[in-house]
């Protein structure tokens, strides 16, 4: 816990903390963002390209193991989609006029596990599987990786274990992918994880351990138990370079997609990207990749619930994982279960210092309003967490005037990209409950 005196000092230095403490939606601009990226020592764009190649090698396996990826040739990717009706709805309800175009990055529809975790989570499982298979001479890099679908591989991976701590979606990705390959998977689930996610994993033969506490505790317990077992690989949501690399591959794919749609990103045409943020790995990886590609022409913002602004608070104070939302008297309770994280990843927070334009917060009420609107206007279902992305556009229009002026941004030619992080796995009965929720 942070002492009262220290908290008072922090508030003196960061006035916005007062609004954050009283759980008002805020928009914070990152003063450490740099023009022109400094070279990153811990992680480089090479790592991203290597991850992309690895995913390419595995595409022939993914294709046979998950036939729904056939049309994508075994590449786990989502489309981008313009949402003009939702744009009108936002203009009517929240801002008078919204210059530029709004697109959705449809990660809610990613194959296999229906959320952004299908990028990082699946990637890390595949990388571990490849490493084991190479070490034991089951495969060589230029073989056809469809072999991973054979019984012999399944029996081999059966000896190994994978463990992860999760609020739900990461557990789903790791569990589905790991179990498919043959691994014994254990998911340590925080209290906010939804019942249907636990059930689905158990049906796949995954061991689910439930905790009555929040995400950080579930990760900590998982890490402790895995350390005792040399046959167990722990997927560390708070510190993993592999997860980060898997997420970052999204950037190279997006570049192609924008090109195909004739959407320009340059001095005249700014790109704004709004990413829902939990512990930080998913949005951080994507942001890192996009910054490498677009430099000063991309403006990256993270969205968090008003009760769980861990990345905002960590970056604003520079304390990263040494401050939790509980230190500010916030509850860390939100219906956006993927974002219910009280302490951010220090690894990601540090990486984001030169990269991120800012962070904003959004209340749960908006998430459900947006969930209904998106269904009515675009016939798209996204889970509550994903709607934290939608609020980014509104937050910027309400409070971003100075940022836009200082950076001389031509908003009429802007592209807004709302990263829709999840939704497809949510069962119909759950969707009904969310759509009919009284706000
Ligand atoms: C996990 C998750 C996020 C955030 O990703 P982090 O890596 O935890 O920051 C956002 N949206 C959804 C739906 C998620 O499951």
Coordinates of C-alpha atoms and ligand atoms in Angstrom, one line a residue:
X1 CA 0.0 0.0 0.0
X2 CA 1.1 3.6 -0.7
X3 CA 1.2 5.8 2.4
X4 CA -1.1 8.8 2.7
X5 CA 1.8 11.3 2.6
X6 CA 3.1 9.8 -0.6
X7 CA -0.4 9.8 -2.1
X8 CA -0.8 13.5 -1.3
X9 CA 2.5 14.3 -3.0
X10 CA 1.4 12.3 -6.1
X11 CA -1.8 14.3 -6.2
X12 CA 0.0 17.6 -5.9
X13 CA 2.1 16.6 -8.9
X14 CA -0.7 15.1 -11.0
X15 CA -3.9 17.1 -10.6
X16 CA -5.8 14.7 -12.7
X17 CA -5.5 12.1 -10.0
X18 CA -8.4 13.9 -8.2
X19 CA -10.8 13.1 -11.0
X20 CA -9.5 9.6 -11.3
X21 CA -10.0 9.0 -7.5
X22 CA -13.6 10.3 -7.8
X23 CA -14.0 7.9 -10.8
X24 CA -14.7 10.6 -13.3
X25 CA -13.9 9.8 -17.0
X26 CA -10.6 11.5 -17.8
X27 CA -8.3 11.9 -20.8
X28 CA -4.6 12.1 -19.9
X29 CA -1.8 13.0 -22.4
X30 CA 1.5 11.3 -22.0
X31 CA 4.2 14.0 -21.6
X32 CA 7.0 11.5 -22.2
X33 CA 5.9 10.7 -25.7
X34 CA 8.7 11.4 -28.1
X35 CA 8.9 12.5 -31.7
X36 CA 10.8 9.9 -33.6
X37 CA 11.2 6.7 -31.7
X38 CA 14.3 6.0 -29.7
X39 CA 15.7 2.6 -30.3
X40 CA 14.3 0.1 -27.9
X41 CA 16.9 -2.1 -26.2
X42 CA 14.6 -4.7 -24.7
X43 CA 12.6 -5.4 -27.8
X44 CA 12.9 -4.7 -31.4
X45 CA 10.9 -4.8 -34.6
X46 CA 13.1 -7.8 -35.6
X47 CA 11.3 -9.7 -32.8
X48 CA 8.0 -8.8 -34.4
X49 CA 9.0 -10.0 -37.8
X50 CA 10.4 -13.2 -36.4
X51 CA 7.0 -13.8 -34.7
X52 CA 5.2 -13.2 -38.0
X53 CA 7.4 -15.8 -39.7
X54 CA 6.7 -18.3 -37.0
X55 CA 3.0 -17.8 -37.4
X56 CA 3.4 -18.3 -41.1
X57 CA 5.2 -21.7 -40.4
X58 CA 2.4 -22.8 -38.2
X59 CA -0.3 -21.8 -40.7
X60 CA -0.5 -25.2 -42.3
X61 CA -1.1 -26.7 -38.8
X62 CA -3.7 -24.2 -37.8
X63 CA -5.5 -24.8 -41.0
X64 CA -5.9 -28.5 -40.3
X65 CA -6.4 -28.3 -36.6
X66 CA -9.0 -25.4 -36.8
X67 CA -10.8 -25.8 -40.1
X68 CA -12.6 -22.5 -39.6
X69 CA -9.3 -20.9 -40.6
X70 CA -9.3 -22.5 -44.0
X71 CA -10.5 -19.4 -45.8
X72 CA -7.7 -17.4 -44.1
X73 CA -5.1 -20.1 -45.0
X74 CA -4.4 -20.7 -41.4
X75 CA -3.6 -17.1 -40.5
X76 CA -5.4 -15.9 -37.5
X77 CA -6.5 -12.4 -38.6
X78 CA -9.6 -10.1 -38.5
X79 CA -10.8 -7.6 -41.0
X80 CA -11.3 -3.9 -40.7
X81 CA -14.7 -2.5 -41.2
X82 CA -16.1 1.1 -41.5
X83 CA -18.9 1.8 -39.1
X84 CA -20.8 4.9 -40.6
X85 CA -24.1 4.2 -38.8
X86 CA -22.4 3.9 -35.4
X87 CA -20.6 7.1 -36.2
X88 CA -23.9 8.9 -36.8
X89 CA -25.2 7.5 -33.5
X90 CA -22.1 8.8 -31.7
X91 CA -22.5 12.2 -33.2
X92 CA -26.2 12.3 -32.2
X93 CA -25.6 11.2 -28.7
X94 CA -22.2 12.5 -27.6
X95 CA -20.6 15.0 -29.9
X96 CA -21.9 17.4 -32.5
X97 CA -19.6 16.6 -35.3
X98 CA -17.0 13.9 -35.8
X99 CA -14.6 14.7 -38.6
X100 CA -12.9 11.8 -40.4
X101 CA -13.9 8.2 -40.8
X102 CA -14.3 5.5 -38.1
X103 CA -13.3 1.9 -38.6
X104 CA -13.5 -1.1 -36.4
X105 CA -10.6 -3.6 -36.1
X106 CA -12.7 -6.7 -35.8
X107 CA -10.6 -8.8 -33.3
X108 CA -14.0 -9.7 -31.6
X109 CA -14.2 -12.1 -34.6
X110 CA -10.7 -13.6 -34.5
X111 CA -11.0 -17.3 -35.2
X112 CA -10.3 -19.9 -32.5
X113 CA -10.9 -17.8 -29.4
X114 CA -12.8 -14.7 -30.4
X115 CA -10.6 -12.1 -28.8
X116 CA -7.3 -10.2 -29.1
X117 CA -5.8 -13.0 -27.0
X118 CA -5.9 -15.2 -30.0
X119 CA -2.9 -13.2 -31.1
X120 CA -0.5 -13.2 -28.2
X121 CA -1.8 -16.2 -26.3
X122 CA -1.8 -18.6 -29.2
X123 CA 1.5 -17.3 -30.4
X124 CA 3.3 -18.1 -27.2
X125 CA 1.8 -21.6 -27.0
X126 CA 3.0 -22.3 -30.6
X127 CA 6.4 -20.9 -29.9
X128 CA 6.8 -23.2 -26.9
X129 CA 5.6 -26.2 -28.9
X130 CA 8.0 -25.4 -31.7
X131 CA 10.9 -25.1 -29.3
X132 CA 10.1 -28.5 -27.7
X133 CA 9.6 -30.2 -31.1
X134 CA 12.9 -28.8 -32.4
X135 CA 14.9 -29.7 -29.3
X136 CA 13.5 -33.3 -29.5
X137 CA 14.1 -33.5 -33.3
X138 CA 10.5 -34.1 -34.1
X139 CA 10.5 -31.3 -36.7
X140 CA 12.8 -29.0 -38.6
X141 CA 12.1 -25.3 -39.5
X142 CA 11.4 -26.0 -43.1
X143 CA 9.1 -29.0 -42.6
X144 CA 5.4 -28.9 -43.2
X145 CA 4.0 -28.0 -39.7
X146 CA 0.7 -29.8 -40.4
X147 CA 2.7 -32.6 -38.7
X148 CA 1.9 -31.0 -35.4
X149 CA -1.6 -32.4 -35.8
X150 CA -0.4 -36.0 -35.8
X151 CA -1.0 -38.4 -32.9
X152 CA 2.8 -38.7 -32.2
X153 CA 3.0 -35.0 -31.5
X154 CA -0.1 -35.1 -29.3
X155 CA 1.5 -37.9 -27.2
X156 CA 4.7 -36.0 -27.0
X157 CA 3.2 -32.8 -25.7
X158 CA 1.0 -34.7 -23.3
X159 CA 4.1 -34.9 -21.0
X160 CA 4.3 -31.1 -20.8
X161 CA 2.3 -28.5 -18.9
X162 CA 1.3 -24.9 -19.5
X163 CA 0.0 -22.6 -16.8
X164 CA -1.5 -19.1 -17.0
X165 CA -3.3 -16.6 -14.8
X166 CA -6.2 -14.8 -16.4
X167 CA -9.4 -12.9 -16.1
X168 CA -10.9 -15.2 -18.7
X169 CA -9.9 -14.5 -22.3
X170 CA -6.2 -15.3 -22.1
X171 CA -7.2 -18.5 -20.3
X172 CA -9.5 -19.3 -23.2
X173 CA -6.8 -18.8 -25.9
X174 CA -4.1 -20.7 -24.0
X175 CA -6.5 -23.4 -23.0
X176 CA -8.0 -24.1 -26.4
X177 CA -4.7 -24.0 -28.2
X178 CA -2.7 -25.8 -25.6
X179 CA -5.2 -28.6 -25.2
X180 CA -5.5 -29.0 -28.9
X181 CA -1.7 -29.7 -29.2
X182 CA -1.8 -32.1 -26.3
X183 CA -0.5 -30.0 -23.4
X184 CA -1.8 -30.3 -19.9
X185 CA -3.1 -26.8 -19.3
X186 CA -3.9 -25.2 -16.0
X187 CA -5.7 -21.8 -15.9
X188 CA -5.7 -19.8 -12.7
X189 CA -8.8 -17.7 -12.9
X190 CA -9.6 -14.5 -11.0
X191 CA -12.9 -14.0 -9.3
X192 CA -14.3 -11.8 -12.1
X193 CA -13.9 -14.5 -14.8
X194 CA -17.3 -15.5 -16.2
X195 CA -18.7 -19.0 -15.4
X196 CA -19.2 -19.9 -19.0
X197 CA -15.5 -19.4 -19.7
X198 CA -14.5 -21.8 -16.9
X199 CA -17.1 -24.4 -18.1
X200 CA -15.9 -24.2 -21.7
X201 CA -12.3 -24.8 -20.7
X202 CA -13.2 -27.7 -18.4
X203 CA -15.1 -29.3 -21.3
X204 CA -11.8 -29.1 -23.3
X205 CA -10.0 -31.0 -20.5
X206 CA -8.3 -27.9 -19.1
X207 CA -7.8 -27.6 -15.3
X208 CA -9.4 -24.4 -14.0
X209 CA -8.4 -23.2 -10.6
X210 CA -10.6 -20.5 -9.2
X211 CA -9.6 -17.7 -6.9
X212 CA -11.8 -15.4 -4.7
X213 CA -9.4 -12.6 -5.4
X214 CA -8.5 -10.5 -8.4
X215 CA -6.3 -11.0 -11.4
X216 CA -2.9 -10.1 -9.9
X217 CA -3.4 -12.8 -7.2
X218 CA -4.4 -15.4 -9.8
X219 CA -1.2 -14.6 -11.8
X220 CA 1.0 -14.7 -8.7
X221 CA -0.4 -18.1 -7.6
X222 CA 0.0 -19.5 -11.1
X223 CA 3.6 -18.3 -11.3
X224 CA 4.4 -19.8 -7.9
X225 CA 2.9 -23.2 -8.7
X226 CA 4.5 -23.4 -12.1
X227 CA 8.0 -22.6 -10.7
X228 CA 8.0 -25.8 -8.7
X229 CA 7.5 -27.9 -11.8
X230 CA 10.3 -28.1 -14.4
X231 CA 7.9 -29.6 -17.0
X232 CA 5.6 -26.6 -16.8
X233 CA 5.8 -23.4 -18.9
X234 CA 4.2 -20.4 -17.3
X235 CA 2.7 -17.8 -19.6
X236 CA 3.4 -14.6 -17.8
X237 CA 0.8 -12.0 -18.8
X238 CA 2.7 -9.3 -16.9
X239 CA 6.1 -9.9 -18.3
X240 CA 6.1 -12.0 -21.4
X241 CA 8.1 -10.8 -24.4
X242 CA 6.5 -13.6 -26.5
X243 CA 3.0 -12.6 -25.8
X244 CA 4.0 -9.0 -26.7
X245 CA 5.6 -10.1 -29.9
X246 CA 2.5 -12.1 -30.9
X247 CA 0.2 -9.1 -30.4
X248 CA 2.6 -6.8 -32.3
X249 CA 2.3 -8.8 -35.4
X250 CA -1.2 -7.2 -35.8
X251 CA 0.6 -4.1 -36.9
X252 CA 2.2 -5.5 -40.0
X253 CA -1.1 -7.1 -41.0
X254 CA -3.0 -3.8 -40.4
X255 CA -0.6 -2.0 -42.6
X256 CA -1.6 -4.3 -45.5
X257 CA -5.3 -3.9 -44.8
X258 CA -5.2 -0.1 -44.7
X259 CA -3.3 -0.1 -48.0
X260 CA -5.9 -2.4 -49.6
X261 CA -8.7 0.0 -48.4
X262 CA -6.7 3.0 -49.9
X263 CA -6.5 4.5 -46.4
X264 CA -3.5 6.8 -46.2
X265 CA -1.5 7.4 -43.1
X266 CA 0.9 10.3 -43.4
X267 CA 1.6 13.9 -42.4
X268 CA -1.8 14.9 -43.9
X269 CA -3.7 11.9 -42.8
X270 CA -3.4 11.1 -39.1
X271 CA -4.4 7.6 -37.8
X272 CA -5.9 7.4 -34.3
X273 CA -6.1 4.1 -32.6
X274 CA -8.1 3.3 -29.5
X275 CA -7.2 0.2 -27.6
X276 CA -8.9 -1.3 -24.5
X277 CA -6.2 -1.9 -21.9
X278 CA -6.0 -4.5 -19.0
X279 CA -2.5 -5.4 -17.9
X280 CA -1.2 -3.9 -21.1
X281 CA 0.3 -6.7 -23.2
X282 CA -2.3 -6.8 -25.9
X283 CA -2.7 -3.1 -26.6
X284 CA 1.0 -2.5 -25.8
X285 CA 2.1 -5.0 -28.4
X286 CA -0.2 -3.6 -31.1
X287 CA 0.9 0.0 -30.2
X288 CA 4.6 -0.9 -30.4
X289 CA 4.2 -2.4 -33.8
X290 CA 2.1 0.5 -35.2
X291 CA 4.6 3.1 -33.9
X292 CA 7.4 1.3 -35.6
X293 CA 5.5 1.4 -38.9
X294 CA 3.8 4.8 -38.8
X295 CA 6.0 6.9 -36.4
X296 CA 4.6 10.3 -35.6
X297 CA 1.5 9.8 -37.9
X298 CA -0.2 7.3 -35.6
X299 CA -1.7 8.5 -32.3
X300 CA -2.2 5.7 -29.8
X301 CA -4.6 5.8 -26.9
X302 CA -5.4 3.2 -24.3
X303 CA -8.9 3.0 -22.7
X304 CA -9.6 1.6 -19.2
X305 CA -12.6 1.4 -16.9
X306 CA -12.9 4.3 -14.4
X307 CA -12.6 1.7 -11.6
X308 CA -9.5 0.0 -13.1
X309 CA -7.2 2.6 -14.6
X310 CA -4.0 0.8 -13.8
X311 CA -1.9 1.7 -16.9
X312 CA -3.0 5.4 -16.7
X313 CA -2.1 5.6 -13.0
X314 CA 1.2 3.6 -13.5
X315 CA 2.4 5.8 -16.3
X316 CA 1.2 9.1 -14.9
X317 CA 3.0 8.6 -11.6
X318 CA 5.9 6.7 -13.2
X319 CA 5.4 4.0 -10.5
X320 CA 4.1 1.4 -13.0
X321 CA 3.4 -1.8 -11.0
X322 CA 4.3 -0.1 -7.7
X323 CA 0.9 1.5 -7.5
X324 CA -2.5 -0.2 -7.7
X325 CA -6.0 1.2 -8.3
X326 CA -6.8 0.1 -4.7
X327 CA -4.2 2.6 -3.4
X328 CA -6.5 5.3 -4.8
X329 CA -9.6 3.7 -3.2
X330 CA -10.9 2.4 -6.5
X331 CA -12.7 -1.0 -6.5
X332 CA -11.3 -2.6 -9.6
X333 CA -14.8 -3.8 -10.2
X334 CA -16.1 -3.6 -13.7
X335 CA -18.3 -5.5 -16.1
X336 CA -15.4 -5.3 -18.6
X337 CA -13.9 -8.4 -17.2
X338 CA -10.9 -8.4 -19.6
X339 CA -9.9 -5.0 -18.2
X340 CA -10.4 -5.7 -14.5
X341 CA -6.7 -5.3 -13.7
X342 CA -5.5 -3.3 -10.7
X343 CA -1.8 -3.2 -11.4
X344 CA -0.3 -2.7 -14.8
X345 CA 2.7 -4.5 -16.4
X346 CA 5.8 -2.5 -15.7
X347 CA 7.5 -4.0 -18.8
X348 CA 4.7 -2.7 -21.0
X349 CA 4.3 0.6 -19.2
X350 CA 8.0 1.3 -19.7
X351 CA 7.8 0.3 -23.4
X352 CA 4.9 2.7 -23.8
X353 CA 6.6 5.8 -22.4
X354 CA 8.0 7.1 -25.7
X355 CA 5.1 5.6 -27.7
X356 CA 1.7 6.3 -26.2
X357 CA -0.2 9.5 -26.8
X358 CA -2.4 9.0 -23.8
X359 CA -4.9 7.1 -21.7
X360 CA -8.6 7.7 -21.0
X361 CA -11.1 6.2 -18.7
X362 CA -14.7 5.2 -19.4
X363 CA -17.6 4.2 -17.1
X364 CA -19.4 0.9 -17.3
X365 CA -22.6 2.7 -18.2
X366 CA -21.2 3.8 -21.4
X367 CA -19.9 0.3 -22.3
X368 CA -23.5 -1.1 -22.2
X369 CA -25.0 1.9 -24.0
X370 CA -22.4 1.4 -26.7
X371 CA -23.0 -2.3 -26.8
X372 CA -26.7 -1.7 -27.6
X373 CA -26.0 1.0 -30.1
X374 CA -23.4 -1.1 -32.0
X375 CA -26.0 -4.0 -32.2
X376 CA -28.8 -1.7 -33.4
X377 CA -26.7 0.3 -35.9
X378 CA -24.1 -2.1 -37.2
X379 CA -25.5 -5.5 -36.1
X380 CA -22.2 -6.2 -34.4
X381 CA -21.9 -7.8 -31.0
X382 CA -18.8 -6.9 -29.0
X383 CA -18.2 -7.7 -25.3
X384 CA -18.2 -4.8 -22.8
X385 CA -14.4 -4.6 -22.6
X386 CA -14.2 -4.0 -26.4
X387 CA -16.5 -0.9 -26.1
X388 CA -13.8 0.9 -24.1
X389 CA -12.3 1.4 -27.6
X390 CA -15.4 3.2 -28.8
X391 CA -15.2 5.8 -26.1
X392 CA -11.7 6.9 -27.3
X393 CA -13.2 8.8 -30.2
X394 CA -15.6 10.6 -27.9
X395 CA -13.0 11.3 -25.2
X396 CA -10.7 12.8 -27.8
X397 CA -13.4 15.0 -29.3
X398 CA -14.4 16.2 -25.9
X399 CA -11.0 16.9 -24.4
X400 CA -8.4 16.6 -27.1
X401 CA -8.6 20.1 -28.7
X402 CA -5.2 21.2 -27.5
X403 CA -3.4 18.0 -28.5
X404 CA -4.9 18.3 -32.0
X405 CA -3.9 21.9 -32.3
X406 CA -0.3 21.4 -31.0
X407 CA 0.3 18.5 -33.4
X408 CA -1.3 20.4 -36.3
X409 CA -3.6 17.4 -37.1
X410 CA -5.9 17.6 -40.0
X411 CA -9.0 16.0 -38.5
X412 CA -11.1 16.1 -41.7
X413 CA -8.7 13.6 -43.1
X414 CA -8.3 11.5 -40.0
X415 CA -8.9 7.8 -39.7
X416 CA -10.1 6.6 -36.3
X417 CA -9.6 2.9 -35.6
X418 CA -11.5 1.4 -32.7
X419 CA -9.8 -1.9 -31.7
X420 CA -12.6 -4.2 -30.9
X421 CA -10.9 -6.7 -28.6
X422 CA -13.5 -9.4 -28.0
X423 CA -17.0 -10.9 -28.3
X424 CA -17.5 -13.9 -30.5
X425 CA -17.1 -16.5 -27.8
X426 CA -19.9 -15.0 -25.6
X427 CA -22.8 -17.4 -25.5
X428 CA -26.2 -16.1 -26.9
X429 CA -27.9 -16.2 -23.4
X430 CA -25.1 -14.0 -22.0
X431 CA -25.5 -11.6 -24.9
X432 CA -29.2 -11.3 -24.3
X433 CA -28.5 -10.4 -20.7
X434 CA -26.0 -7.7 -21.7
X435 CA -28.3 -6.3 -24.4
X436 CA -31.2 -6.0 -22.0
X437 CA -29.2 -4.8 -19.1
X438 CA -30.9 -1.8 -17.3
X439 CA -28.5 1.1 -17.2
Ligands
LIG1 C1 -7.4 -9.0 -22.4 C2 -8.3 -8.1 -23.0 C3 -8.0 -6.8 -23.2 C4 -6.7 -6.1 -22.8 O1 -5.5 -6.8 -23.0 P1 -4.3 -6.7 -21.9 O2 -3.2 -7.5 -22.5 O3 -4.8 -7.4 -20.7 O4 -4.1 -5.3 -21.7 C5 -8.9 -6.0 -23.9 N1 -10.1 -6.5 -24.3 C6 -10.4 -7.8 -24.1 C7 -11.7 -8.3 -24.6 C8 -9.5 -8.7 -23.5 O5 -9.9 -9.9 -23.3

